[in-house]
Amino acid sequence: MKSSLDRRTFLRLASASAALLSQEARSQTTSQTARPAAVPAVAPAQRINRAAVKSRKNFVGVQVRGFAWVDEGVDAVLDNLQKKGGVNTVWAYTYAYGEQRLSPANGLPDHGTALGPSNTGVNAGALYDYDLKYFKNTTVKDFRIAGYGKFNVIEQVAPKAHARGMDFFAWDLNNPSPTLARNSPSFAALGEVDLTGKRTTNPCFNNPDYRAFLSGKIESLLSGYPELVDGIAWGCERMGPLDYMLAGSAEATCFCQFCQAKARQLGISMERAQTGFREISQLFHSTGANAPVDGYFTTFWRLLLKYPEVLSWESLWTDSFQGAQEELYNLAKSIAPQKPFGFHLMQNMTFSPFYRAEEDYTKRKTFADFFKIATYNNAGGPRMAAYLNSFSRGIFHDATPQELYPLYEKIMNYNEAPFDKLASTGLSPDYIAKETKRALIGVAGETKIYPGIDIDVPILSGAAATDKRTKPDDVRRALQGAFAAGADGVVLSREYVEMWLANLTSAGDTLREIFAQQAAKT
C-alpha cells in the first residue's frame, strides 16, 4: 500500500494538473465575474466505483457527543440507542468544535450527568488518539481533547457497537471553533480575514495548511483505525459571505493571501468585491432618513449590477468550500472505497432560497455517498420565523415578515402554519417529506438521503416558553413522513444528549413498525 504522503501528493498533483489545463484552455480575456472552478473530482485512473460502497439498508443513525459516553457509560448509552431508539449506526463525535456537559438550566433530559462546578470548561478537538505522521503537512498537530482524560471514543465504543451488530461512524464536525482558536495559535492562524483585515475564528478553505489538517484527520481515521471505523460523516455549518449578509449577520470574508491569489487567477477584482460588500452592508443597516428612496430590494439589485464581483466572490467561497469537501471525499475513497463517506447539510438550505441555490444536489451528488439533511421540523418553526425576521431587516426590508411569508412559501414550495403560529406550531411532517423528495430527485439515485429527525432539537438563542417542543407523536409522524417520501434512512437528531427517553422510545417503536411493514410488502 502507498504511504499516506504518497496518496495525498498524488491527489493534489492530479488536482493541480487539471486546474492548470483548464486555466490554459480559458480565454486570455477572462471576465472579472468568472466563476471559480471547483476542485476536480479524481483523475480518470482513480475513478470511484460508487457501487462498491457498503450502505446499510434502513439506516438509522444518531449523533452522540463525547461526554455522553463518559457520563453514562458506553454500555448504558448503547443500550438506550439500540433498545429504545432502534439505532443501528452510531455517529460518534471524533472531532468537536466545542463540547460542554449540559446543565438543568439548559435542558438536561432524563438521562446523563449534570454539569458540575468542577467541569465548566468548553472542550474542543479530537476525541481519539492519532498518529502525527498523518499531519506532517500542517502546523496544527496538538488538538486532542483533554477534558475526558485518556478516553478514546473509537477504541472504547466501536468494539462494543460492533458486538451488538451496530456500525460506528466517525462524526467529524468542523464548525468554527473559538475554543481551538484561543488554545492553539496554529489553528488561530488559519482564520479567514474580514473586510477590516481582522482574522476570524473561521478557518479558510483556501488555506493549504487547513486543507492538510482536514485531510490528515480523514487519513488518521481510515488508515489509523481500519477495523473500527465503518464510515465517516463530515459536517461544517458555514455559508458564503453574501449568504451571511442576506441572513443579517457577519462581516464578509475571506480576503486572505490564498483567496486573493485565487481571485487573481480568475480575474476577480478583490477591491471591487470589498467595496460592493461594504455598500451592501451599509444598505442593510440604513434606516429612517437614510433609508433608500427606491427601496431595499431594488437598491440591493442595483449594487449587484454595479459590483458583479460580489457574486463572483460568493462563488469563489462556495466553490472553495465544496472543493475541499470533494477533495476529502476523493481521499477517503482512495483509502477505503467501500466505506460510506457523506455530509451533513445544515438547515439553512431549507430556509434560504439563496443558500439552497448554492447547495445544488445535482452537482454535489458526484462526491457524496449520503447526505444527512437537517430537516428539524419542531425547532424549524421558531428557526424559520427568525430567518424571515432577518430577511425583513435586510434584503426584504420593504416588507414585514408577515407580508413576505405568503410569497416565501410559494418560492420554497411550503404550506405551513400562519406566520404568527410558526414558532408555537413548528413545521409539519410535510416539510420533511418535501425536502426528502427534493433531495432524492436531485441525487437521482446516486446518493443516499437520510433526513434528520427532530428529537428535542434546541431552538438556540431567543427561545420562548411558547416555542414548539417535541412530543412522542411528533417523532412518530416525522418518521412516517420521511419514509413515505422515500428516504433511504434517517438520523435521529440533533444529539442523543438532548433527547428525552420517551421521544427516543417513540422513534424506536415507529421504526420497527415501518420496517416490518416494508418487509411484509416485499
Short mmCIF file of C-alpha atoms in Angstrom, two decimals:
data_model
loop_
_atom_site.label_atom_id
_atom_site.label_comp_id
_atom_site.label_asym_id
_atom_site.label_seq_id
_atom_site.Cartn_x
_atom_site.Cartn_y
_atom_site.Cartn_z
CA MET A 1 0.00 0.00 0.00
CA LYS A 2 1.21 3.50 -0.74
CA SER A 3 2.09 5.75 2.14
CA SER A 4 -0.35 8.45 3.24
CA LEU A 5 2.01 11.12 1.96
CA ASP A 6 2.19 9.50 -1.49
CA ARG A 7 -1.59 9.29 -1.71
CA ARG A 8 -2.10 12.88 -0.68
CA THR A 9 0.61 14.07 -3.04
CA PHE A 10 -0.96 12.15 -5.94
CA LEU A 11 -4.38 13.66 -5.35
CA ARG A 12 -3.00 17.17 -5.14
CA LEU A 13 -0.91 16.75 -8.26
CA ALA A 14 -3.96 15.42 -10.12
CA SER A 15 -6.00 18.40 -9.00
CA ALA A 16 -3.23 20.87 -9.83
CA SER A 17 -2.72 19.37 -13.31
CA ALA A 18 -6.42 19.55 -14.11
CA ALA A 19 -6.59 23.12 -12.85
CA LEU A 20 -3.59 24.11 -14.98
CA LEU A 21 -5.09 22.56 -18.11
CA SER A 22 -8.41 24.31 -17.54
CA GLN A 23 -6.61 27.60 -16.94
CA GLU A 24 -4.67 27.31 -20.22
CA ALA A 25 -7.88 26.48 -22.09
CA ARG A 26 -9.61 29.64 -20.87
CA SER A 27 -9.66 32.77 -22.96
CA GLN A 28 -7.00 35.34 -22.20
CA THR A 29 -9.78 37.86 -21.64
CA THR A 30 -11.24 36.25 -18.55
CA SER A 31 -14.18 38.25 -17.20
CA GLN A 32 -13.95 39.77 -13.74
CA THR A 33 -17.13 37.91 -12.91
CA ALA A 34 -15.84 34.48 -13.95
CA ARG A 35 -16.90 31.61 -11.69
CA PRO A 36 -14.05 29.80 -9.94
CA ALA A 37 -13.61 26.16 -10.89
CA ALA A 38 -14.25 23.53 -8.24
CA VAL A 39 -11.53 21.10 -7.24
CA PRO A 40 -11.54 18.31 -9.88
CA ALA A 41 -13.19 15.06 -8.82
CA VAL A 42 -10.48 12.45 -9.47
CA ALA A 43 -8.01 11.51 -12.13
CA PRO A 44 -9.50 9.03 -14.68
CA ALA A 45 -7.31 6.18 -13.42
CA GLN A 46 -8.74 6.67 -9.93
CA ARG A 47 -12.42 6.90 -10.93
CA ILE A 48 -14.61 5.99 -7.99
CA ASN A 49 -16.82 2.90 -8.08
CA ARG A 50 -19.95 4.05 -6.24
CA ALA A 51 -21.42 0.53 -6.37
CA ALA A 52 -18.62 -0.69 -4.09
CA VAL A 53 -19.89 1.37 -1.15
CA LYS A 54 -21.45 -0.80 1.56
CA SER A 55 -24.55 1.15 2.61
CA ARG A 56 -26.79 -0.32 5.29
CA LYS A 57 -30.45 -0.85 4.37
CA ASN A 58 -32.89 1.05 6.62
CA PHE A 59 -30.09 3.17 8.01
CA VAL A 60 -30.82 4.63 11.47
CA GLY A 61 -28.11 6.87 12.86
CA VAL A 62 -27.81 9.13 15.88
CA GLN A 63 -25.21 11.71 16.84
CA VAL A 64 -23.52 11.19 20.21
CA ARG A 65 -21.32 13.74 21.94
CA GLY A 66 -18.21 12.67 23.79
CA PHE A 67 -19.42 13.44 27.29
CA ALA A 68 -22.39 11.04 26.91
CA TRP A 69 -20.06 8.04 26.93
CA VAL A 70 -18.13 9.41 29.88
CA ASP A 71 -21.17 10.45 31.94
CA GLU A 72 -23.48 7.49 31.34
CA GLY A 73 -21.09 4.72 30.37
CA VAL A 74 -20.65 3.16 26.92
CA ASP A 75 -22.90 0.15 27.55
CA ALA A 76 -25.73 2.25 29.01
CA VAL A 77 -25.70 4.63 26.04
CA LEU A 78 -25.62 1.81 23.50
CA ASP A 79 -28.50 0.10 25.34
CA ASN A 80 -30.63 3.23 25.07
CA LEU A 81 -29.75 3.78 21.43
CA GLN A 82 -30.37 0.23 20.27
CA LYS A 83 -33.22 -0.94 22.50
CA LYS A 84 -35.17 2.30 22.83
CA GLY A 85 -34.24 4.15 19.62
CA GLY A 86 -33.78 1.29 17.15
CA VAL A 87 -30.41 2.77 16.14
CA ASN A 88 -28.08 0.64 14.01
CA THR A 89 -25.35 3.22 13.28
CA VAL A 90 -23.64 5.35 15.92
CA TRP A 91 -22.42 8.77 14.78
CA ALA A 92 -19.82 9.31 17.48
CA TYR A 93 -18.07 12.67 17.62
CA THR A 94 -14.43 12.04 16.83
CA TYR A 95 -13.79 15.76 16.46
CA ALA A 96 -15.82 18.55 18.01
CA TYR A 97 -15.58 22.32 17.75
CA GLY A 98 -16.86 22.70 21.33
CA GLU A 99 -18.10 20.28 23.98
CA GLN A 100 -19.64 21.05 27.34
CA ARG A 101 -21.81 18.92 29.57
CA LEU A 102 -25.43 20.01 29.76
CA SER A 103 -26.97 21.65 32.82
CA PRO A 104 -30.58 21.52 34.08
CA ALA A 105 -30.95 25.19 33.13
CA ASN A 106 -30.03 24.33 29.53
CA GLY A 107 -32.48 21.46 29.14
CA LEU A 108 -30.81 18.39 30.67
CA PRO A 109 -33.16 15.49 29.81
CA ASP A 110 -33.93 12.39 31.90
CA HIS A 111 -30.51 10.77 31.45
CA GLY A 112 -26.92 11.90 31.81
CA THR A 113 -24.95 13.74 34.46
CA ALA A 114 -25.48 17.44 35.01
CA LEU A 115 -22.69 19.95 34.57
CA GLY A 116 -20.80 20.29 37.84
CA PRO A 117 -18.78 23.16 39.31
CA SER A 118 -15.52 21.37 38.58
CA ASN A 119 -16.35 20.85 34.92
CA THR A 120 -17.36 24.20 33.48
CA GLY A 121 -14.87 24.49 30.64
CA VAL A 122 -15.63 24.01 26.94
CA ASN A 123 -13.53 21.31 25.25
CA ALA A 124 -12.65 21.24 21.57
CA GLY A 125 -10.61 18.94 19.36
CA ALA A 126 -10.19 15.22 18.72
CA LEU A 127 -11.70 12.56 20.96
CA TYR A 128 -9.32 9.85 19.73
CA ASP A 129 -5.57 9.25 19.58
CA TYR A 130 -3.94 9.98 16.22
CA ASP A 131 -0.53 9.37 14.70
CA LEU A 132 1.32 12.58 13.84
CA LYS A 133 2.53 11.03 10.58
CA TYR A 134 -0.84 12.00 9.11
CA PHE A 135 -0.30 15.66 9.99
CA LYS A 136 3.15 16.29 8.50
CA ASN A 137 1.90 18.96 6.12
CA THR A 138 0.01 21.07 8.66
CA THR A 139 1.06 23.19 11.61
CA VAL A 140 -1.99 22.00 13.59
CA LYS A 141 -0.75 18.95 15.44
CA ASP A 142 -1.83 19.27 19.08
CA PHE A 143 -5.65 19.21 19.09
CA ARG A 144 -6.52 16.30 21.38
CA ILE A 145 -9.38 16.95 23.84
CA ALA A 146 -8.03 16.74 27.37
CA GLY A 147 -11.30 17.16 29.27
CA TYR A 148 -12.09 13.41 29.41
CA GLY A 149 -8.67 12.12 30.38
CA LYS A 150 -7.41 9.36 28.06
CA PHE A 151 -10.87 8.44 26.78
CA ASN A 152 -10.59 7.29 23.13
CA VAL A 153 -14.07 7.16 21.61
CA ILE A 154 -13.05 4.88 18.74
CA GLU A 155 -11.26 2.24 20.80
CA GLN A 156 -13.79 2.25 23.61
CA VAL A 157 -17.06 2.48 21.68
CA ALA A 158 -16.56 0.85 18.26
CA PRO A 159 -15.83 -2.72 19.51
CA LYS A 160 -18.90 -2.69 21.74
CA ALA A 161 -21.05 -1.28 18.95
CA HIS A 162 -19.80 -3.97 16.57
CA ALA A 163 -20.55 -6.69 19.12
CA ARG A 164 -24.18 -5.54 19.03
CA GLY A 165 -24.33 -5.55 15.22
CA MET A 166 -24.11 -1.74 15.04
CA ASP A 167 -21.86 0.31 12.77
CA PHE A 168 -19.50 3.00 14.05
CA PHE A 169 -19.31 6.22 12.01
CA ALA A 170 -16.76 8.92 12.82
CA TRP A 171 -18.71 12.19 13.10
CA ASP A 172 -16.18 14.84 12.04
CA LEU A 173 -17.89 18.18 12.72
CA ASN A 174 -15.83 21.18 11.62
CA ASN A 175 -17.85 24.20 12.70
CA PRO A 176 -15.80 27.30 13.56
CA SER A 177 -14.12 26.85 16.93
CA PRO A 178 -13.34 29.91 19.04
CA THR A 179 -12.14 27.47 21.71
CA LEU A 180 -9.47 25.92 19.50
CA ALA A 181 -8.51 29.35 18.16
CA ARG A 182 -7.89 30.52 21.74
CA ASN A 183 -5.98 27.41 22.76
CA SER A 184 -3.99 26.78 19.58
CA PRO A 185 -2.01 29.58 17.88
CA SER A 186 -1.56 27.32 14.85
CA PHE A 187 -5.33 26.89 14.46
CA ALA A 188 -5.95 30.60 15.03
CA ALA A 189 -3.55 31.44 12.18
CA LEU A 190 -5.84 29.57 9.74
CA GLY A 191 -8.72 32.00 10.24
CA GLU A 192 -10.38 33.89 7.41
CA VAL A 193 -9.71 37.61 7.02
CA ASP A 194 -12.66 40.01 7.01
CA LEU A 195 -13.20 43.40 5.38
CA THR A 196 -11.32 45.20 8.15
CA GLY A 197 -8.26 42.94 7.80
CA LYS A 198 -9.08 41.15 11.07
CA ARG A 199 -8.54 37.41 11.29
CA THR A 200 -11.66 35.49 12.35
CA THR A 201 -12.06 32.11 14.06
CA ASN A 202 -13.50 30.59 10.84
CA PRO A 203 -10.70 28.69 9.07
CA CYS A 204 -10.18 29.43 5.38
CA PHE A 205 -10.82 26.58 2.96
CA ASN A 206 -8.25 28.00 0.52
CA ASN A 207 -5.50 27.83 3.13
CA PRO A 208 -3.35 24.77 2.25
CA ASP A 209 -2.43 24.36 5.91
CA TYR A 210 -6.10 23.95 6.83
CA ARG A 211 -6.77 21.63 3.89
CA ALA A 212 -3.86 19.46 5.06
CA PHE A 213 -5.30 19.42 8.59
CA LEU A 214 -8.70 18.27 7.29
CA SER A 215 -7.06 15.61 5.10
CA GLY A 216 -4.92 14.42 7.99
CA LYS A 217 -7.99 13.75 10.09
CA ILE A 218 -9.57 11.61 7.36
CA GLU A 219 -6.37 9.60 6.95
CA SER A 220 -5.94 9.22 10.71
CA LEU A 221 -9.45 7.78 10.95
CA LEU A 222 -9.49 5.45 7.95
CA SER A 223 -5.84 4.38 7.92
CA GLY A 224 -5.30 4.60 11.68
CA TYR A 225 -8.44 2.63 12.62
CA PRO A 226 -9.23 0.47 9.56
CA GLU A 227 -11.05 -2.25 11.54
CA LEU A 228 -13.05 0.07 13.80
CA VAL A 229 -14.31 3.00 11.72
CA ASP A 230 -17.08 1.86 9.36
CA GLY A 231 -17.77 5.22 7.72
CA ILE A 232 -17.36 8.97 8.05
CA ALA A 233 -19.96 11.68 8.41
CA TRP A 234 -18.42 15.10 7.71
CA GLY A 235 -20.07 18.36 8.68
CA CYS A 236 -19.41 22.09 8.66
CA GLU A 237 -22.17 24.67 9.04
CA ARG A 238 -20.77 27.54 7.02
CA MET A 239 -22.08 29.82 4.26
CA GLY A 240 -20.56 32.29 1.85
CA PRO A 241 -20.15 36.00 2.70
CA LEU A 242 -23.20 37.18 0.77
CA ASP A 243 -25.39 34.46 2.26
CA TYR A 244 -24.39 35.60 5.74
CA MET A 245 -25.19 39.21 4.88
CA LEU A 246 -28.60 38.23 3.48
CA ALA A 247 -29.26 36.36 6.72
CA GLY A 248 -28.46 39.53 8.66
CA SER A 249 -25.13 38.70 10.26
CA ALA A 250 -21.35 38.58 9.92
CA GLU A 251 -18.71 40.52 8.04
CA ALA A 252 -17.79 39.45 4.54
CA THR A 253 -14.80 37.12 4.15
CA CYS A 254 -12.31 35.87 3.12
CA PHE A 255 -9.59 38.19 1.86
CA CYS A 256 -6.50 36.30 2.99
CA GLN A 257 -3.46 35.83 0.75
CA PHE A 258 -4.75 32.50 -0.57
CA CYS A 259 -8.18 33.86 -1.52
CA GLN A 260 -6.51 36.88 -3.10
CA ALA A 261 -4.29 34.58 -5.19
CA LYS A 262 -7.27 32.54 -6.32
CA ALA A 263 -9.16 35.71 -7.23
CA ARG A 264 -6.21 36.99 -9.30
CA GLN A 265 -6.04 33.68 -11.15
CA LEU A 266 -9.73 34.01 -12.00
CA GLY A 267 -9.55 37.69 -12.88
CA ILE A 268 -11.75 38.88 -9.99
CA SER A 269 -11.05 42.30 -8.51
CA MET A 270 -10.83 41.97 -4.73
CA GLU A 271 -11.03 45.74 -4.28
CA ARG A 272 -14.32 45.99 -6.17
CA ALA A 273 -15.73 42.97 -4.32
CA GLN A 274 -14.84 44.57 -0.98
CA THR A 275 -16.39 47.89 -1.99
CA GLY A 276 -19.57 46.09 -3.04
CA PHE A 277 -19.80 44.19 0.25
CA ARG A 278 -19.29 47.41 2.23
CA GLU A 279 -22.05 49.21 0.33
CA ILE A 280 -24.44 46.28 0.77
CA SER A 281 -23.70 46.25 4.49
CA GLN A 282 -24.38 49.98 4.68
CA LEU A 283 -27.65 49.48 2.81
CA PHE A 284 -28.88 46.78 5.20
CA HIS A 285 -28.02 48.97 8.20
CA SER A 286 -29.65 52.13 6.85
CA THR A 287 -32.93 53.15 8.48
CA GLY A 288 -35.15 56.18 8.91
CA ALA A 289 -33.94 59.22 6.99
CA ASN A 290 -31.13 57.12 5.49
CA ALA A 291 -33.48 54.52 4.00
CA PRO A 292 -33.04 54.12 0.22
CA VAL A 293 -35.51 56.10 -1.88
CA ASP A 294 -36.01 53.21 -4.32
CA GLY A 295 -36.44 50.62 -1.59
CA TYR A 296 -34.08 47.99 -0.21
CA PHE A 297 -34.53 45.21 -2.75
CA THR A 298 -34.17 47.48 -5.79
CA THR A 299 -31.12 49.18 -4.30
CA PHE A 300 -29.59 45.82 -3.44
CA TRP A 301 -30.06 44.65 -7.03
CA ARG A 302 -28.56 47.90 -8.30
CA LEU A 303 -25.45 47.24 -6.18
CA LEU A 304 -25.09 43.76 -7.64
CA LEU A 305 -25.24 45.23 -11.15
CA LYS A 306 -22.64 47.81 -10.16
CA TYR A 307 -20.41 45.28 -8.37
CA PRO A 308 -20.85 41.85 -10.01
CA GLU A 309 -17.63 40.94 -8.22
CA VAL A 310 -19.75 40.39 -5.11
CA LEU A 311 -21.38 37.37 -6.75
CA SER A 312 -18.02 36.22 -8.06
CA TRP A 313 -16.59 36.35 -4.54
CA GLU A 314 -19.57 34.41 -3.22
CA SER A 315 -18.96 31.75 -5.88
CA LEU A 316 -15.25 31.72 -5.07
CA TRP A 317 -16.05 30.99 -1.41
CA THR A 318 -18.68 28.36 -2.15
CA ASP A 319 -16.57 26.55 -4.72
CA SER A 320 -13.64 26.52 -2.30
CA PHE A 321 -15.85 25.09 0.45
CA GLN A 322 -17.34 22.40 -1.73
CA GLY A 323 -14.00 21.79 -3.43
CA ALA A 324 -12.46 20.98 -0.05
CA GLN A 325 -15.26 18.51 0.62
CA GLU A 326 -14.74 16.89 -2.77
CA GLU A 327 -11.03 16.57 -2.06
CA LEU A 328 -11.76 14.86 1.27
CA TYR A 329 -14.24 12.51 -0.35
CA ASN A 330 -11.72 11.52 -3.02
CA LEU A 331 -9.06 10.94 -0.39
CA ALA A 332 -11.41 8.75 1.65
CA LYS A 333 -12.34 6.71 -1.42
CA SER A 334 -8.66 6.16 -2.24
CA ILE A 335 -8.16 4.67 1.23
CA ALA A 336 -11.40 2.77 1.83
CA PRO A 337 -13.64 2.79 -1.26
CA GLN A 338 -16.23 0.53 0.33
CA LYS A 339 -16.82 2.68 3.42
CA PRO A 340 -19.58 5.33 3.23
CA PHE A 341 -18.43 8.95 3.32
CA GLY A 342 -21.14 11.60 3.39
CA PHE A 343 -22.10 15.07 4.52
CA HIS A 344 -24.36 16.85 6.94
CA LEU A 345 -26.22 19.74 5.26
CA MET A 346 -27.34 22.48 7.62
CA GLN A 347 -30.95 23.57 7.96
CA ASN A 348 -30.44 26.95 6.34
CA MET A 349 -30.52 25.23 2.96
CA THR A 350 -34.21 24.59 3.60
CA PHE A 351 -34.87 28.17 4.78
CA SER A 352 -32.92 30.36 2.36
CA PRO A 353 -33.63 30.31 -1.39
CA PHE A 354 -30.19 31.88 -1.86
CA TYR A 355 -28.27 29.23 0.07
CA ARG A 356 -30.44 26.50 -1.47
CA ALA A 357 -29.27 27.66 -4.91
CA GLU A 358 -25.64 27.08 -3.91
CA GLU A 359 -26.20 23.66 -2.31
CA ASP A 360 -27.13 22.03 -5.62
CA TYR A 361 -27.82 18.30 -5.21
CA THR A 362 -27.25 17.65 -8.92
CA LYS A 363 -23.68 18.90 -8.51
CA ARG A 364 -22.92 17.65 -5.00
CA LYS A 365 -24.11 14.09 -5.63
CA THR A 366 -20.88 13.33 -7.50
CA PHE A 367 -18.81 13.46 -4.32
CA ALA A 368 -21.01 12.03 -1.55
CA ASP A 369 -22.26 8.58 -0.63
CA PHE A 370 -25.00 10.06 1.54
CA PHE A 371 -26.48 13.35 2.71
CA LYS A 372 -27.92 13.91 6.14
CA ILE A 373 -30.25 16.87 5.64
CA ALA A 374 -31.20 18.88 8.73
CA THR A 375 -35.00 18.74 8.48
CA TYR A 376 -35.64 19.63 12.12
CA ASN A 377 -39.36 20.34 11.98
CA ASN A 378 -40.15 21.14 15.62
CA ALA A 379 -37.29 23.58 16.08
CA GLY A 380 -37.81 24.55 12.44
CA GLY A 381 -40.88 26.65 13.22
CA PRO A 382 -39.11 29.12 15.51
CA ARG A 383 -36.00 28.97 13.33
CA MET A 384 -37.92 29.74 10.14
CA ALA A 385 -39.71 32.64 11.85
CA ALA A 386 -36.32 34.02 12.96
CA TYR A 387 -34.97 33.63 9.43
CA LEU A 388 -37.87 35.60 7.95
CA ASN A 389 -37.34 38.30 10.57
CA SER A 390 -33.69 38.58 9.50
CA PHE A 391 -34.71 38.82 5.82
CA SER A 392 -37.08 41.66 6.71
CA ARG A 393 -34.21 43.55 8.31
CA GLY A 394 -32.13 43.36 5.14
CA ILE A 395 -32.86 42.45 1.54
CA PHE A 396 -36.65 42.38 2.12
CA HIS A 397 -36.75 45.34 4.49
CA ASP A 398 -39.52 46.82 2.32
CA ALA A 399 -41.97 44.28 3.80
CA THR A 400 -42.80 42.88 7.22
CA PRO A 401 -42.23 39.14 7.82
CA GLN A 402 -45.99 38.65 7.80
CA GLU A 403 -46.26 40.32 4.39
CA LEU A 404 -43.29 38.40 3.00
CA TYR A 405 -44.42 35.00 4.27
CA PRO A 406 -47.04 34.08 1.59
CA LEU A 407 -44.60 34.80 -1.25
CA TYR A 408 -41.82 33.00 0.63
CA GLU A 409 -43.95 29.86 0.95
CA LYS A 410 -44.65 29.92 -2.77
CA ILE A 411 -40.97 30.29 -3.58
CA MET A 412 -39.94 27.46 -1.24
CA ASN A 413 -42.94 25.18 -2.01
CA TYR A 414 -44.11 25.06 1.60
CA ASN A 415 -47.59 25.11 3.11
CA GLU A 416 -47.06 25.58 6.82
CA ALA A 417 -48.85 27.27 9.72
CA PRO A 418 -49.59 31.03 9.59
CA PHE A 419 -46.57 33.16 10.40
CA ASP A 420 -47.80 34.14 13.87
CA LYS A 421 -48.14 30.43 14.77
CA LEU A 422 -44.91 29.12 13.24
CA ALA A 423 -42.91 29.27 16.46
CA SER A 424 -45.53 27.55 18.61
CA THR A 425 -46.64 25.00 15.99
CA GLY A 426 -43.35 24.05 14.40
CA LEU A 427 -43.14 22.73 10.86
CA SER A 428 -45.20 19.78 9.65
CA PRO A 429 -44.11 16.31 8.52
CA ASP A 430 -44.95 17.60 5.03
CA TYR A 431 -41.87 19.86 5.30
CA ILE A 432 -39.72 16.77 5.92
CA ALA A 433 -41.36 14.88 3.07
CA LYS A 434 -40.91 17.71 0.57
CA GLU A 435 -37.25 18.24 1.43
CA THR A 436 -36.65 14.48 1.24
CA LYS A 437 -38.29 14.24 -2.19
CA ARG A 438 -36.40 17.29 -3.44
CA ALA A 439 -33.12 15.70 -2.39
CA LEU A 440 -33.99 12.33 -3.90
CA ILE A 441 -34.83 13.96 -7.23
CA GLY A 442 -31.60 15.94 -7.15
CA VAL A 443 -29.30 12.97 -6.48
CA ALA A 444 -31.18 10.71 -8.94
CA GLY A 445 -30.42 7.53 -7.01
CA GLU A 446 -26.66 8.13 -6.86
CA THR A 447 -26.50 9.23 -3.21
CA LYS A 448 -28.39 8.03 -0.13
CA ILE A 449 -30.69 10.54 1.57
CA TYR A 450 -31.05 10.48 5.36
CA PRO A 451 -33.36 13.20 6.74
CA GLY A 452 -32.52 14.46 10.23
CA ILE A 453 -35.48 13.68 12.51
CA ASP A 454 -36.04 16.32 15.19
CA ILE A 455 -35.97 14.84 18.70
CA ASP A 456 -35.71 17.71 21.18
CA VAL A 457 -33.54 19.88 18.95
CA PRO A 458 -32.99 23.14 20.89
CA ILE A 459 -34.22 26.43 19.50
CA LEU A 460 -30.87 28.01 20.42
CA SER A 461 -30.82 31.77 21.02
CA GLY A 462 -34.04 33.64 21.76
CA ALA A 463 -36.14 30.62 22.71
CA ALA A 464 -39.55 31.44 24.15
CA ALA A 465 -41.69 29.41 26.54
CA THR A 466 -44.33 29.06 23.82
CA ASP A 467 -41.92 27.69 21.19
CA LYS A 468 -42.65 24.20 19.90
CA ARG A 469 -41.27 21.31 21.95
CA THR A 470 -41.02 17.70 20.79
CA LYS A 471 -43.59 15.11 21.84
CA PRO A 472 -43.62 11.37 21.08
CA ASP A 473 -46.34 11.75 18.43
CA ASP A 474 -44.24 14.42 16.68
CA VAL A 475 -41.42 11.88 16.32
CA ARG A 476 -43.79 9.23 15.01
CA ARG A 477 -45.31 11.49 12.36
CA ALA A 478 -41.91 12.85 11.28
CA LEU A 479 -40.52 9.34 10.70
CA GLN A 480 -43.62 8.28 8.81
CA GLY A 481 -43.33 11.36 6.59
CA ALA A 482 -39.65 10.74 5.84
CA PHE A 483 -40.03 7.09 4.85
CA ALA A 484 -43.28 7.71 2.95
CA ALA A 485 -41.30 10.21 0.85
CA GLY A 486 -38.72 7.52 0.02
CA ALA A 487 -35.90 8.23 2.49
CA ASP A 488 -33.06 5.67 2.46
CA GLY A 489 -32.73 6.03 6.22
CA VAL A 490 -32.78 8.65 8.95
CA VAL A 491 -30.53 10.29 11.50
CA LEU A 492 -32.20 10.89 14.88
CA SER A 493 -31.20 14.46 15.65
CA ARG A 494 -29.71 16.60 16.89
CA GLU A 495 -27.86 14.87 19.74
CA TYR A 496 -28.58 11.88 21.96
CA VAL A 497 -27.62 14.01 24.98
CA GLU A 498 -30.55 16.37 24.26
CA MET A 499 -33.22 13.68 23.80
CA TRP A 500 -35.87 12.71 26.32
CA LEU A 501 -36.13 8.93 26.52
CA ALA A 502 -39.89 8.90 25.81
CA ASN A 503 -39.22 10.60 22.47
CA LEU A 504 -36.29 8.29 21.69
CA THR A 505 -38.52 5.31 22.51
CA SER A 506 -41.21 6.63 20.18
CA ALA A 507 -38.60 6.67 17.42
CA GLY A 508 -37.66 3.04 18.02
CA ASP A 509 -41.25 1.83 18.19
CA THR A 510 -42.16 3.69 14.99
CA LEU A 511 -39.11 2.48 13.10
CA ARG A 512 -39.81 -1.14 13.97
CA GLU A 513 -43.38 -0.72 12.69
CA ILE A 514 -42.23 0.94 9.45
CA PHE A 515 -39.57 -1.67 8.72
CA ALA A 516 -41.99 -4.52 9.49
CA GLN A 517 -44.49 -3.03 7.04
CA GLN A 518 -41.76 -2.70 4.40
CA ALA A 519 -40.74 -6.33 4.90
CA ALA A 520 -44.35 -7.50 4.61
CA LYS A 521 -44.75 -5.71 1.29
CA THR A 522 -41.65 -7.36 -0.19
#
